[in-house]
Amino acid sequence: MFKKWFGKQQPKEEMITAPLDGTIVPLEDVPDPVFAQNMMGDGIAIDPADGDVVAPVDGEIIQLFPTKHAIGLRSAAGVELLIHVGIDTVSMNGEGFTAYVKAGDRVKRGDRLLSVDLPLVREKAKSAVTPIIITNGDALKSLERKAEASAKKGETVLFHVKMK
């Protein structure tokens, strides 16, 4: 009751937009069984058209991998997301990746998170396909996918999520 009067109410719904421009790829078509079989969580993937990665939600950076190939965010509603740029990109040891944020930073939808040298990723990694995974699916009441063939970063809605 006091939270209602004095505290900030946490939203119960979230629209998650594309962090990259590109072609949408079903998760089961990602060339890595960890992602394709939903072992990390449910989600979608994008075959990127360029190397700019932006925040898909307003929230906080909860993890930036030392190799900068993956980033974790928590939205204002509590949705936890993993953006994993490419497949087997960890072996690049950060080569071709530039981060503009660090763990603990607050971001707004559309803020630049990373830039990626896509030609280098396509040359050195297994794939440039980038999974966007909801890692705390147990906290969701519902997950509605939006059917699109292509994604525009910061604009195309990938998911509409309701929290428990």
Short mmCIF file of C-alpha atoms in Angstrom, two decimals:
data_model
loop_
_atom_site.label_atom_id
_atom_site.label_comp_id
_atom_site.label_asym_id
_atom_site.label_seq_id
_atom_site.Cartn_x
_atom_site.Cartn_y
_atom_site.Cartn_z
CA MET A 1 0.00 0.00 0.00
CA PHE A 2 2.78 2.48 0.91
CA LYS A 3 4.59 1.57 -2.28
CA LYS A 4 1.52 2.70 -4.17
CA TRP A 5 1.63 6.09 -2.46
CA PHE A 6 5.37 6.67 -2.21
CA GLY A 7 7.16 4.16 -4.39
CA LYS A 8 7.55 4.01 -8.10
CA GLN A 9 5.39 1.27 -9.59
CA GLN A 10 7.31 -1.17 -11.74
CA PRO A 11 5.60 -1.68 -15.13
CA LYS A 12 4.12 -5.13 -15.71
CA GLU A 13 4.45 -5.11 -19.50
CA GLU A 14 7.31 -4.53 -21.91
CA MET A 15 7.65 -4.06 -25.65
CA ILE A 16 11.06 -5.36 -26.74
CA THR A 17 12.33 -3.85 -29.97
CA ALA A 18 15.05 -5.03 -32.32
CA PRO A 19 18.59 -4.15 -31.24
CA LEU A 20 19.85 -4.50 -34.84
CA ASP A 21 18.77 -3.91 -38.43
CA GLY A 22 18.52 -7.14 -40.39
CA THR A 23 16.55 -10.25 -41.25
CA ILE A 24 14.65 -12.02 -38.49
CA VAL A 25 15.65 -15.65 -38.00
CA PRO A 26 13.65 -18.14 -35.89
CA LEU A 27 15.68 -19.30 -32.90
CA GLU A 28 15.47 -22.94 -34.02
CA ASP A 29 17.39 -21.94 -37.19
CA VAL A 30 20.37 -20.51 -35.29
CA PRO A 31 23.48 -22.61 -36.09
CA ASP A 32 24.20 -23.39 -32.43
CA PRO A 33 22.24 -26.00 -30.44
CA VAL A 34 22.49 -24.01 -27.17
CA PHE A 35 20.37 -21.27 -28.74
CA ALA A 36 18.37 -23.37 -31.24
CA GLN A 37 17.12 -25.69 -28.47
CA ASN A 38 16.24 -22.82 -26.09
CA MET A 39 18.82 -23.93 -23.50
CA MET A 40 19.55 -20.27 -22.62
CA GLY A 41 15.90 -19.24 -22.87
CA ASP A 42 13.30 -18.30 -25.44
CA GLY A 43 13.89 -15.62 -28.01
CA ILE A 44 14.58 -14.77 -31.62
CA ALA A 45 17.61 -14.01 -33.75
CA ILE A 46 18.58 -11.38 -36.33
CA ASP A 47 21.00 -11.76 -39.21
CA PRO A 48 22.45 -8.24 -38.98
CA ALA A 49 22.60 -5.79 -41.88
CA ASP A 50 25.06 -3.50 -40.08
CA GLY A 51 27.24 -3.50 -36.99
CA ASP A 52 25.32 -1.10 -34.73
CA VAL A 53 23.68 -2.67 -31.67
CA VAL A 54 21.21 -0.53 -29.69
CA ALA A 55 19.24 -0.99 -26.48
CA PRO A 56 15.95 -2.83 -27.17
CA VAL A 57 14.39 -1.50 -23.92
CA ASP A 58 14.81 1.17 -21.26
CA GLY A 59 16.79 -0.46 -18.49
CA GLU A 60 20.15 -1.30 -17.01
CA ILE A 61 23.22 -3.09 -18.34
CA ILE A 62 23.66 -6.06 -16.00
CA GLN A 63 26.57 -7.70 -17.80
CA LEU A 64 29.04 -6.89 -20.54
CA PHE A 65 31.20 -9.87 -21.43
CA PRO A 66 34.95 -9.05 -21.42
CA THR A 67 35.10 -10.02 -25.12
CA LYS A 68 32.23 -7.56 -25.83
CA HIS A 69 30.44 -10.16 -27.99
CA ALA A 70 27.48 -10.38 -25.61
CA ILE A 71 25.59 -8.03 -23.35
CA GLY A 72 22.92 -8.56 -20.69
CA LEU A 73 20.18 -6.05 -19.87
CA ARG A 74 17.31 -5.81 -17.39
CA SER A 75 14.29 -3.81 -18.54
CA ALA A 76 12.24 -1.46 -16.37
CA ALA A 77 9.62 -4.24 -16.09
CA GLY A 78 12.26 -6.80 -15.03
CA VAL A 79 12.72 -8.68 -18.32
CA GLU A 80 16.30 -9.96 -18.55
CA LEU A 81 17.75 -10.07 -22.06
CA LEU A 82 20.92 -11.43 -23.58
CA ILE A 83 22.11 -10.06 -26.92
CA HIS A 84 24.73 -12.49 -28.23
CA VAL A 85 26.38 -11.05 -31.36
CA GLY A 86 27.22 -13.90 -33.71
CA ILE A 87 27.96 -17.55 -33.10
CA ASP A 88 31.39 -18.61 -31.74
CA THR A 89 32.40 -14.93 -31.54
CA VAL A 90 33.84 -15.44 -28.04
CA SER A 91 36.90 -16.92 -29.76
CA MET A 92 37.56 -13.51 -31.39
CA ASN A 93 38.60 -12.23 -27.92
CA GLY A 94 36.98 -8.83 -28.48
CA GLU A 95 38.57 -8.20 -31.89
CA GLY A 96 36.13 -6.17 -33.98
CA PHE A 97 33.88 -5.23 -31.02
CA THR A 98 33.58 -1.79 -29.40
CA ALA A 99 31.41 -1.22 -26.31
CA TYR A 100 29.83 2.13 -25.45
CA VAL A 101 28.39 0.98 -22.10
CA LYS A 102 29.48 -0.93 -19.00
CA ALA A 103 27.71 -2.96 -16.33
CA GLY A 104 25.55 -0.72 -14.15
CA ASP A 105 24.84 1.87 -16.86
CA ARG A 106 21.22 2.95 -17.38
CA VAL A 107 20.11 3.02 -21.01
CA LYS A 108 17.10 4.15 -23.01
CA ARG A 109 15.63 2.28 -25.97
CA GLY A 110 17.74 3.10 -29.03
CA ASP A 111 20.93 4.03 -27.11
CA ARG A 112 24.04 2.65 -28.80
CA LEU A 113 25.48 -0.34 -26.93
CA LEU A 114 28.06 -1.87 -29.27
CA SER A 115 29.55 -1.54 -32.70
CA VAL A 116 30.70 -4.64 -34.51
CA ASP A 117 32.95 -5.12 -37.52
CA LEU A 118 30.51 -7.43 -39.36
CA PRO A 119 32.84 -8.37 -42.24
CA LEU A 120 35.40 -9.49 -39.65
CA VAL A 121 32.76 -11.47 -37.73
CA ARG A 122 31.62 -13.15 -40.95
CA GLU A 123 35.24 -14.02 -41.72
CA LYS A 124 36.33 -15.29 -38.28
CA ALA A 125 33.18 -16.63 -36.57
CA LYS A 126 30.77 -19.41 -37.41
CA SER A 127 27.93 -16.96 -38.10
CA ALA A 128 26.92 -13.32 -37.61
CA VAL A 129 23.37 -14.35 -36.65
CA THR A 130 22.61 -12.65 -33.33
CA PRO A 131 20.27 -14.32 -30.81
CA ILE A 132 18.18 -12.09 -28.53
CA ILE A 133 17.24 -14.29 -25.55
CA ILE A 134 14.91 -13.74 -22.60
CA THR A 135 16.92 -15.37 -19.82
CA ASN A 136 14.33 -15.12 -17.02
CA GLY A 137 11.39 -16.72 -18.79
CA ASP A 138 10.12 -18.12 -15.47
CA ALA A 139 9.22 -14.54 -14.43
CA LEU A 140 6.97 -14.03 -17.45
CA LYS A 141 3.22 -14.37 -17.50
CA SER A 142 3.14 -14.27 -21.31
CA LEU A 143 5.38 -13.76 -24.32
CA GLU A 144 3.80 -12.67 -27.59
CA ARG A 145 6.01 -12.74 -30.68
CA LYS A 146 5.43 -10.17 -33.37
CA ALA A 147 5.63 -11.66 -36.86
CA GLU A 148 8.04 -9.69 -39.05
CA ALA A 149 10.50 -10.67 -41.77
CA SER A 150 12.94 -7.85 -41.19
CA ALA A 151 13.95 -5.74 -38.24
CA LYS A 152 14.70 -2.03 -37.87
CA LYS A 153 16.71 -1.30 -34.72
CA GLY A 154 14.81 0.58 -32.06
CA GLU A 155 11.55 0.39 -34.03
CA THR A 156 10.48 -3.17 -34.92
CA VAL A 157 8.75 -4.81 -31.95
CA LEU A 158 10.03 -8.36 -31.48
CA PHE A 159 8.06 -9.28 -28.34
CA HIS A 160 5.28 -8.05 -26.13
CA VAL A 161 5.96 -9.42 -22.65
CA LYS A 162 3.77 -9.48 -19.54
CA MET A 163 5.41 -10.13 -16.20
CA LYS A 164 3.87 -12.26 -13.41
#
